PDB file of C-alpha atoms in Angstrom:
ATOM      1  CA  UNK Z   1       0.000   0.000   0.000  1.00  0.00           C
ATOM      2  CA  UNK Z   2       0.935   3.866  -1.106  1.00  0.00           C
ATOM      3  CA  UNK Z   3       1.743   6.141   2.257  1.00  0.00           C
ATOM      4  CA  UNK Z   4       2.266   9.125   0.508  1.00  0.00           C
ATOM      5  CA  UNK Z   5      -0.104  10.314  -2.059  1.00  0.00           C
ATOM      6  CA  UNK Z   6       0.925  12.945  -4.585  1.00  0.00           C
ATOM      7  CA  UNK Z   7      -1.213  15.920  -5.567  1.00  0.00           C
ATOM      8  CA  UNK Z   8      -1.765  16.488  -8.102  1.00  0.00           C
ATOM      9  CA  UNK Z   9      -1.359  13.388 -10.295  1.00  0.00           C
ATOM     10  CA  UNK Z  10      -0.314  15.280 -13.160  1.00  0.00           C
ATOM     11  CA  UNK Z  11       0.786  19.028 -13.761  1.00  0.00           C
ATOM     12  CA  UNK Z  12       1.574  20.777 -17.193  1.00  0.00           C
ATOM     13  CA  UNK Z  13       3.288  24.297 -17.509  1.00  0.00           C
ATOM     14  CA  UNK Z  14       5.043  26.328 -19.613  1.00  0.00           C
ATOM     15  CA  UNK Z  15       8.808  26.980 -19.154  1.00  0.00           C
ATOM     16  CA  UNK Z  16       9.821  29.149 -17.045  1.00  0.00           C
ATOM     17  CA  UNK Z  17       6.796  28.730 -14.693  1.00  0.00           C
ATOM     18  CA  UNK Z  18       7.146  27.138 -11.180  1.00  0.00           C
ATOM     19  CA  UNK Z  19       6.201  23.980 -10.647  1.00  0.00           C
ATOM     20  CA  UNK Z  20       4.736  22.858  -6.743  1.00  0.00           C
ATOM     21  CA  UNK Z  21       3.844  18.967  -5.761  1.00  0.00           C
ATOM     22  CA  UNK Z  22       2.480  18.311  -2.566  1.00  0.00           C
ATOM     23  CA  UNK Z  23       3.635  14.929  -0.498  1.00  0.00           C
ATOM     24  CA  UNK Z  24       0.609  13.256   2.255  1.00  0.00           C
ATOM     25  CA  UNK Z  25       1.693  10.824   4.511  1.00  0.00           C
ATOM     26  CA  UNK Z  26       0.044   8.804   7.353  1.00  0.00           C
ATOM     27  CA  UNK Z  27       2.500   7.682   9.954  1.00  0.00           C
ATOM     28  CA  UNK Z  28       5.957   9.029  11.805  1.00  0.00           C
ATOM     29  CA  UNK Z  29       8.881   9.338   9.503  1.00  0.00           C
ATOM     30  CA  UNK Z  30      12.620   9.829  10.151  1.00  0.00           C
ATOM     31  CA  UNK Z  31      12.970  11.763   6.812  1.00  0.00           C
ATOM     32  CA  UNK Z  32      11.019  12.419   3.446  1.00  0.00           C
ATOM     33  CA  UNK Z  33      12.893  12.025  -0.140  1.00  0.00           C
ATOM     34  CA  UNK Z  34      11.972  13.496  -3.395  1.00  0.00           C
ATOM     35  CA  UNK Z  35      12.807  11.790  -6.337  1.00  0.00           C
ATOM     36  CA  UNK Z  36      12.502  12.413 -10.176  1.00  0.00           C
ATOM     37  CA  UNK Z  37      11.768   9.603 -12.498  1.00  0.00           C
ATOM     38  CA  UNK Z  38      12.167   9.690 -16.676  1.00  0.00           C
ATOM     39  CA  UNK Z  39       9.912   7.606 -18.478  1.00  0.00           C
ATOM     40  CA  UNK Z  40      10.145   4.142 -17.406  1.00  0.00           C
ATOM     41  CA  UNK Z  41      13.901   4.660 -16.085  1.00  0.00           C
ATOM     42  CA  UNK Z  42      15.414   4.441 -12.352  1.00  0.00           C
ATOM     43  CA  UNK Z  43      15.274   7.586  -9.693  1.00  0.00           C
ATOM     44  CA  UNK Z  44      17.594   9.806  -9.691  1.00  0.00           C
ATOM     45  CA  UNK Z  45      17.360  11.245  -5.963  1.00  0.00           C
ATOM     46  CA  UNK Z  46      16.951  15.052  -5.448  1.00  0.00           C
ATOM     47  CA  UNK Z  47      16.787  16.029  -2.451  1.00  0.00           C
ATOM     48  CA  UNK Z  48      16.019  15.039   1.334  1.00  0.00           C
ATOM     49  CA  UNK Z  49      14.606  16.780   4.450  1.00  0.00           C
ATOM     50  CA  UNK Z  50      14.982  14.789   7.988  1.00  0.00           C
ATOM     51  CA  UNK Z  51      11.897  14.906  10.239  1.00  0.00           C
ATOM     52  CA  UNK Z  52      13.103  17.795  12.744  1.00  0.00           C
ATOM     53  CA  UNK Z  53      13.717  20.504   9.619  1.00  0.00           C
ATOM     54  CA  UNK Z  54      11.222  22.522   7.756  1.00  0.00           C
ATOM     55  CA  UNK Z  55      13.134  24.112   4.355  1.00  0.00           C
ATOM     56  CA  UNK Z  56      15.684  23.087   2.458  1.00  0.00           C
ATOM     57  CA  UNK Z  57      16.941  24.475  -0.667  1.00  0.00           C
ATOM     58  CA  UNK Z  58      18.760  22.570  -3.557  1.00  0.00           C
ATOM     59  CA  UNK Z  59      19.524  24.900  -6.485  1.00  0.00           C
ATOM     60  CA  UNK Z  60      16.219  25.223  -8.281  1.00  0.00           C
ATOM     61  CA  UNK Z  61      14.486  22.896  -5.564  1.00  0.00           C
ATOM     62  CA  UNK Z  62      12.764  24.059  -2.440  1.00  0.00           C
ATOM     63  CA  UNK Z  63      11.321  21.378   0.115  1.00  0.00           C
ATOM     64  CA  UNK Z  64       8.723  22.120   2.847  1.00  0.00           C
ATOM     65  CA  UNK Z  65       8.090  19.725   5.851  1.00  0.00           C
ATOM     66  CA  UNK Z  66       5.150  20.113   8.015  1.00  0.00           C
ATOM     67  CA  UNK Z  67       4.997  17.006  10.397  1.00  0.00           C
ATOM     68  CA  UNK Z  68       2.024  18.458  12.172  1.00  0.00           C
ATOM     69  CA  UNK Z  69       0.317  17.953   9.138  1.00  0.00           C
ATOM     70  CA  UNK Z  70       2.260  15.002   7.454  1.00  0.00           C
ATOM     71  CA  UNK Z  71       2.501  16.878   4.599  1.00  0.00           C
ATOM     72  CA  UNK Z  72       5.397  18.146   2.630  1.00  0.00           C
ATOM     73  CA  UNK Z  73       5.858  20.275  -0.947  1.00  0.00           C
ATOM     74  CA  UNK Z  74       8.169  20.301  -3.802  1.00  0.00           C
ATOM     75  CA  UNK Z  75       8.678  23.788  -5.720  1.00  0.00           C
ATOM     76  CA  UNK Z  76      10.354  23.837  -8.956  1.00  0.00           C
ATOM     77  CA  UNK Z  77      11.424  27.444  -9.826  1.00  0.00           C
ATOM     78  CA  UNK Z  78      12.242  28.546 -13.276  1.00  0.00           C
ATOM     79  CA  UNK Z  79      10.917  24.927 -14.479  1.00  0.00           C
ATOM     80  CA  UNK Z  80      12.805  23.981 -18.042  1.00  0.00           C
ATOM     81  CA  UNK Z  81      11.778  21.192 -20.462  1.00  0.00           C
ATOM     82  CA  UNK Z  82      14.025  18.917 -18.922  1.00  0.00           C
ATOM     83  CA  UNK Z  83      12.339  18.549 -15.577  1.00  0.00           C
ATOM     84  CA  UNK Z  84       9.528  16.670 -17.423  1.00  0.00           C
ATOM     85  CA  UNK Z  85       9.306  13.345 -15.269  1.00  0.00           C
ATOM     86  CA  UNK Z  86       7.290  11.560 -12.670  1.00  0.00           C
ATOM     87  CA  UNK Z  87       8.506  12.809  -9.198  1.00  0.00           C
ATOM     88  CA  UNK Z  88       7.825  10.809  -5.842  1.00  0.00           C
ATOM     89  CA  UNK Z  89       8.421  11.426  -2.300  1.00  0.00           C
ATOM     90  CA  UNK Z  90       9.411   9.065  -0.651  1.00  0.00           C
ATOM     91  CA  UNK Z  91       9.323   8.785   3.724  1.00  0.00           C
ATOM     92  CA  UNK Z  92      11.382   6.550   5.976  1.00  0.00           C
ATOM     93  CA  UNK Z  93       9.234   5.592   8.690  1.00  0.00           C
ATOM     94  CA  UNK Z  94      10.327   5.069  12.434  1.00  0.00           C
ATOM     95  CA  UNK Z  95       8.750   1.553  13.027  1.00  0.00           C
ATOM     96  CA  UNK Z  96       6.990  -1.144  11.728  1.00  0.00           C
ATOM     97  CA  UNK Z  97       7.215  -3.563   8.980  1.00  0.00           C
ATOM     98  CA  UNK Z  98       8.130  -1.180   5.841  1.00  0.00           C
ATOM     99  CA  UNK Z  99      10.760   1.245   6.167  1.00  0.00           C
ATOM    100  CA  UNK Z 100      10.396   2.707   3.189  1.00  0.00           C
ATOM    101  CA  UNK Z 101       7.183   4.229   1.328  1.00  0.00           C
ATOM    102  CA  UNK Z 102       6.756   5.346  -1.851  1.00  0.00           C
ATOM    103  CA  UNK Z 103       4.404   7.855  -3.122  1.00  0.00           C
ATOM    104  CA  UNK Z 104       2.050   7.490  -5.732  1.00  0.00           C
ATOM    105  CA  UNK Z 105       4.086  10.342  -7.876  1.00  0.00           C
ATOM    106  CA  UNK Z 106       3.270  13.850  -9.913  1.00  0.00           C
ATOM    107  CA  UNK Z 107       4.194  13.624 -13.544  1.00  0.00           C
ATOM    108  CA  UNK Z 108       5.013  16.955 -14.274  1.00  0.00           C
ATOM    109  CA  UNK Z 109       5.093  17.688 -18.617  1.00  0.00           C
ATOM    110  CA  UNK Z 110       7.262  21.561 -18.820  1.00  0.00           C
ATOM    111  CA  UNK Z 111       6.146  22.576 -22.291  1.00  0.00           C
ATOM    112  CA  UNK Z 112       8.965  24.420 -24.258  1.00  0.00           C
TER     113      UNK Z 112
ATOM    114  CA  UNK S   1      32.389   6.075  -9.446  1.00  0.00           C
ATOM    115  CA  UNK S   2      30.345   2.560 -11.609  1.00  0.00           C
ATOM    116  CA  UNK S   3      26.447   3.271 -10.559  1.00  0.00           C
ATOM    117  CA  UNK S   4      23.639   0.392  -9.704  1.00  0.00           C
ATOM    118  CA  UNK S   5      23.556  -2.174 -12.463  1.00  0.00           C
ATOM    119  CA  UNK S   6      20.853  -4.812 -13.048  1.00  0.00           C
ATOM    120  CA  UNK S   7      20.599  -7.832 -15.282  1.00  0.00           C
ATOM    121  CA  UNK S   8      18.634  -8.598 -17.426  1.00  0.00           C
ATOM    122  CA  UNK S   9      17.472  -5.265 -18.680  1.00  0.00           C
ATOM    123  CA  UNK S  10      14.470  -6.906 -20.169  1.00  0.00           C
ATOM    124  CA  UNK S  11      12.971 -10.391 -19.660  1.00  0.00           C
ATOM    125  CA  UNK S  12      10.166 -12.071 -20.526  1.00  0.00           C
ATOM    126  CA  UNK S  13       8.553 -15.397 -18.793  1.00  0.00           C
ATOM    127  CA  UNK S  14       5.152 -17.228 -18.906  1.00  0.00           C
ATOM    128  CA  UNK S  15       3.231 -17.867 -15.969  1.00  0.00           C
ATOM    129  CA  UNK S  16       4.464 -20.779 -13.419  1.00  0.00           C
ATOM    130  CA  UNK S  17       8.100 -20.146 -14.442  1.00  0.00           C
ATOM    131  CA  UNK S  18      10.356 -18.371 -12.014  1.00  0.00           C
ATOM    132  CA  UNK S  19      13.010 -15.645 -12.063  1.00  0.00           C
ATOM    133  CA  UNK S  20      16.155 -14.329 -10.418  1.00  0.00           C
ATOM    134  CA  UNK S  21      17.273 -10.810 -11.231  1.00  0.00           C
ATOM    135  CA  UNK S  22      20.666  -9.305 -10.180  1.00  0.00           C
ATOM    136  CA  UNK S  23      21.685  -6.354  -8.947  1.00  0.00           C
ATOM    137  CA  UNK S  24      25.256  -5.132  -8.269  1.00  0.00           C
ATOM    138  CA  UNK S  25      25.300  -1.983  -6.009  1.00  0.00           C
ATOM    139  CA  UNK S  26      28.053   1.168  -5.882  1.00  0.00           C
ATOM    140  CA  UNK S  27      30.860  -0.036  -4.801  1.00  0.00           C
ATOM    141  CA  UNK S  28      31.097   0.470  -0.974  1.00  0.00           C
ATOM    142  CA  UNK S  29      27.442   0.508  -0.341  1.00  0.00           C
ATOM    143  CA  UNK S  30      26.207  -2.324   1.637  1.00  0.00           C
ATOM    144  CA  UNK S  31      22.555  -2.134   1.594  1.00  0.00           C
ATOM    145  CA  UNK S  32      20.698  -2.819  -1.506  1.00  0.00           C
ATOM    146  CA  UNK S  33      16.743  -2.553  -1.789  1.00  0.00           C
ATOM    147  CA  UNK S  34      14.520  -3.851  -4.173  1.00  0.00           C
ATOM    148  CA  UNK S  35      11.376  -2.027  -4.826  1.00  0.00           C
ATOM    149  CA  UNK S  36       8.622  -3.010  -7.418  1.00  0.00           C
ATOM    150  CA  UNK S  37       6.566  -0.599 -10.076  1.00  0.00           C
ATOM    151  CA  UNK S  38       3.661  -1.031 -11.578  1.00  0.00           C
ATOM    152  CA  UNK S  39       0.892   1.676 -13.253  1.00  0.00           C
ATOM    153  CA  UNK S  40      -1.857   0.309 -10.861  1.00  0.00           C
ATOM    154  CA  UNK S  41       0.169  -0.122  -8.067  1.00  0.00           C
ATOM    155  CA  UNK S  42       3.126   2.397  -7.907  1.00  0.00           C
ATOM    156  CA  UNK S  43       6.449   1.769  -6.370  1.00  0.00           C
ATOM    157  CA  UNK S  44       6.217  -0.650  -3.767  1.00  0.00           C
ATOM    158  CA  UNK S  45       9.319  -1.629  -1.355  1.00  0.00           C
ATOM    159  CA  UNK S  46       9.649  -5.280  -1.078  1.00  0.00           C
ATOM    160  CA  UNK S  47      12.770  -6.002   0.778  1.00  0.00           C
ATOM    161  CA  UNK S  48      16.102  -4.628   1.948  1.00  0.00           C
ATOM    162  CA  UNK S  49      19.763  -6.432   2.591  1.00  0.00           C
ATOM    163  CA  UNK S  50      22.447  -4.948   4.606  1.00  0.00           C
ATOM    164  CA  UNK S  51      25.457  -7.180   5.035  1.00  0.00           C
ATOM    165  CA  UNK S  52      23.860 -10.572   3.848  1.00  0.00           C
ATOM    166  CA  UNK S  53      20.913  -9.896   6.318  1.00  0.00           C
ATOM    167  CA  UNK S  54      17.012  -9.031   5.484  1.00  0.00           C
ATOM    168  CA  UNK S  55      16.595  -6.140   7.408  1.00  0.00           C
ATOM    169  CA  UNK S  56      13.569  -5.144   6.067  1.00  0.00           C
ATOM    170  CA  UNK S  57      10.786  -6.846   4.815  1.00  0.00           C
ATOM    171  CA  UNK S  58       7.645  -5.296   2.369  1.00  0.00           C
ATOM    172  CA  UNK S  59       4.045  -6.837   1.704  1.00  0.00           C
ATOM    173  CA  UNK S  60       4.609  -9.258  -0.365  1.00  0.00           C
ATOM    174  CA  UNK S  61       4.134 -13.536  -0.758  1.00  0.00           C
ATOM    175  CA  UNK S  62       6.519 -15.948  -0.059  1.00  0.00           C
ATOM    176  CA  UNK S  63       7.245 -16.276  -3.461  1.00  0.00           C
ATOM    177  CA  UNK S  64       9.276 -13.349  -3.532  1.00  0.00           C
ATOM    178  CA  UNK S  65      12.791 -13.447  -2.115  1.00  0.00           C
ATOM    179  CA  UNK S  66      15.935 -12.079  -1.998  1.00  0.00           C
ATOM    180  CA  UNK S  67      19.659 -12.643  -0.652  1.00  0.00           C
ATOM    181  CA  UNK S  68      22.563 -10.772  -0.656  1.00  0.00           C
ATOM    182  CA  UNK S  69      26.470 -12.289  -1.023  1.00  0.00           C
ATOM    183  CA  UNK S  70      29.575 -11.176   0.802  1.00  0.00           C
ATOM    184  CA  UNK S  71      29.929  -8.300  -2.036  1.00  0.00           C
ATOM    185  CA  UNK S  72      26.933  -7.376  -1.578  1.00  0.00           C
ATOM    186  CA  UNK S  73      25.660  -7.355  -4.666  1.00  0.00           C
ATOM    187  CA  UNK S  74      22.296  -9.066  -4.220  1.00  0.00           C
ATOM    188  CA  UNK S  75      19.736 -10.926  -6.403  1.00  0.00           C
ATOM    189  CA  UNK S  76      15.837 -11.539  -6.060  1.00  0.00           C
ATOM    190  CA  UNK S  77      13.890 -14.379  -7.355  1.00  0.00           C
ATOM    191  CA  UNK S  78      10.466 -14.743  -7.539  1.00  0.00           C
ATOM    192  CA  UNK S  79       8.723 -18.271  -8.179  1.00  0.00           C
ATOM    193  CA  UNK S  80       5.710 -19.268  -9.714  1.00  0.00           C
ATOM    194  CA  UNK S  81       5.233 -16.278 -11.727  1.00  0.00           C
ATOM    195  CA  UNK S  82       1.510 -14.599 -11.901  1.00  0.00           C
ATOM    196  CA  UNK S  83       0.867 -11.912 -14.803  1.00  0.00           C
ATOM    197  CA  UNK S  84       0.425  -9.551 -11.864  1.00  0.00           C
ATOM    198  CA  UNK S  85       4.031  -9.835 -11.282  1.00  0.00           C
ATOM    199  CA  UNK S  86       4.745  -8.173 -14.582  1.00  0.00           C
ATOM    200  CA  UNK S  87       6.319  -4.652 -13.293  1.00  0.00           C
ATOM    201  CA  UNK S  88       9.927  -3.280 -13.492  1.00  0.00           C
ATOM    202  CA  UNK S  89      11.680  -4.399 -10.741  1.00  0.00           C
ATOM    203  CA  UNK S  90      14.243  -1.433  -9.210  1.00  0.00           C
ATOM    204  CA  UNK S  91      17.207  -2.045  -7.169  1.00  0.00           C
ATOM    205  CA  UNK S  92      19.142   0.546  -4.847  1.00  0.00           C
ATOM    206  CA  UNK S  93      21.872   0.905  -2.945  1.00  0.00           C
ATOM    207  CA  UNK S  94      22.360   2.459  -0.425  1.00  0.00           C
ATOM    208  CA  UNK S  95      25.886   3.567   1.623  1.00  0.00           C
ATOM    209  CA  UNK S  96      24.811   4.252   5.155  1.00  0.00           C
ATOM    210  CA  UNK S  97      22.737   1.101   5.963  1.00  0.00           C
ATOM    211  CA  UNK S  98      23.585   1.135   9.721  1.00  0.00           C
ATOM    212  CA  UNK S  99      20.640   3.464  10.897  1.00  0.00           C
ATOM    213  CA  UNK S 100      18.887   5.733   8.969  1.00  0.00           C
ATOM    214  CA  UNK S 101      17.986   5.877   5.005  1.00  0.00           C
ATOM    215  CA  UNK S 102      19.795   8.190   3.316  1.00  0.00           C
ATOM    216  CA  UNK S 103      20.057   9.160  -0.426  1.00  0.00           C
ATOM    217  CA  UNK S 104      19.286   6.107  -2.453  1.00  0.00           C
ATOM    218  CA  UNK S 105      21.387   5.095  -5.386  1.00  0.00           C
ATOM    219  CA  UNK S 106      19.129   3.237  -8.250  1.00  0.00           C
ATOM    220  CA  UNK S 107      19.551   1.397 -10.811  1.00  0.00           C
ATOM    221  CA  UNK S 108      17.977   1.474 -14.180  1.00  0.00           C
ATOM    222  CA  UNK S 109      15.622  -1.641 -13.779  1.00  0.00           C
ATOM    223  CA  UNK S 110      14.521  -5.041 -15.130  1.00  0.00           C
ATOM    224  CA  UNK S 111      11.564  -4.752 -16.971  1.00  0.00           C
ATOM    225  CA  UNK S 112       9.987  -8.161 -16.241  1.00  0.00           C
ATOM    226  CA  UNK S 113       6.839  -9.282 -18.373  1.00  0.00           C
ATOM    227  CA  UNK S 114       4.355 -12.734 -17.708  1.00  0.00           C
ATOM    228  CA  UNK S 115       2.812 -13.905 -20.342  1.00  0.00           C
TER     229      UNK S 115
END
């Protein structure tokens, strides 16, 4: 089963516009990955935000965490054609059987 | 720095058969993870390795399993194959294994289909 669930499911813009995916999850986590997927191919990891921090920045990338809310966001700035792909958060969680979830991923089309 | 590799890239079975995919991690990193994709049901984790040991265990049957050798590159086979279990199967690796998950290394996939 899915812990996370994207939103939206899919997302088109133009170039140059900013591009923001929001990440739902259910249960504790130790930390929350983003990841970008091309068509079909492995994940290329982006960036990651631990449970007890709220921003982070990665060039173009900007990560929110609000654990109150299990929720966290994604924000593209300045999106280009080549950030077309599926993206997926992904959460370690604290306990249980599954350590790591998967989300059920934004594909994101930047149209030139 | 090699990345991930799997073998096969591509394979294709019929149903009852079984398979065993391989994955060789970055060398250095001792935990590999296997996770399966599928359109209906995403990415889904089904088991983790770190130093020749399940650490971590998804939702899946029996017929799905894993080990890992002393270079810890790893392989997964999964018997009695359904068409369900048609999917691309991902493998990752992952350097700091000892506590918590850090940035996960993938490779490109084996693209499994039942027919």
């Amino acid at each position: 089963s899915q812990q996370g669930e994207e939103d939206p499911q899919a997302l088109s813009i133009q170039e140059g516009e900013n591009a923001t995916m929001n990440c739902s999850y259910k249960t504790s986590i130790n930390n929350l990955q983003w990841y970008r997927q091309n068509s079909g191919r492995g994940l290329v990891h982006l960036i990651l935000i631990r449970s007890n921090e709220r921003e982070k920045h990665s060039g173009r990338l900007r990560v929110t965490l609000d654990t109150s809310k299990k929720s966290s966001s994604l924000l593209i700035t300045a999106s280009r054609a080549a950030d077309t792909a599926s993206y997926f958060c992904a959460t370690e969680n604290t306990g249980g059987y599954q350590k790591v979830t998967f989300g059920t991923g934004t594909k994101l089309q930047v149209i030139p | 720095k090699a990345g991930v590799t799997q073998t096969p890239r591509y394979l294709i079975k019929t149903r009852g058969q079984q398979v065993t995919l391989s994955c060789s991690p970055i060398s250095g990193h001792r935990s590999v993870s296997w996770y399966q994709q599928t359109p209906g049901q995403g990415l889904q984790f089904l088991f983790e390795y770190f130093s020749e040991t399940q650490r971590n265990k998804g939702n899946f049957p029996g017929r799905f399993s894993g080990r890992q050798f002393s270079n810890s590159r790893s392989e997964m086979n999964v018997s009695t194959l359904e068409l369900g279990d048609s999917a691309l199967y991902l493998c990752a690796s992952n350097f700091i294994g000892g506590g918590s998950y850090n940035e996960q290394f993938f490779g490109p996939g084996t693209r499994l289909t039942v027919l």
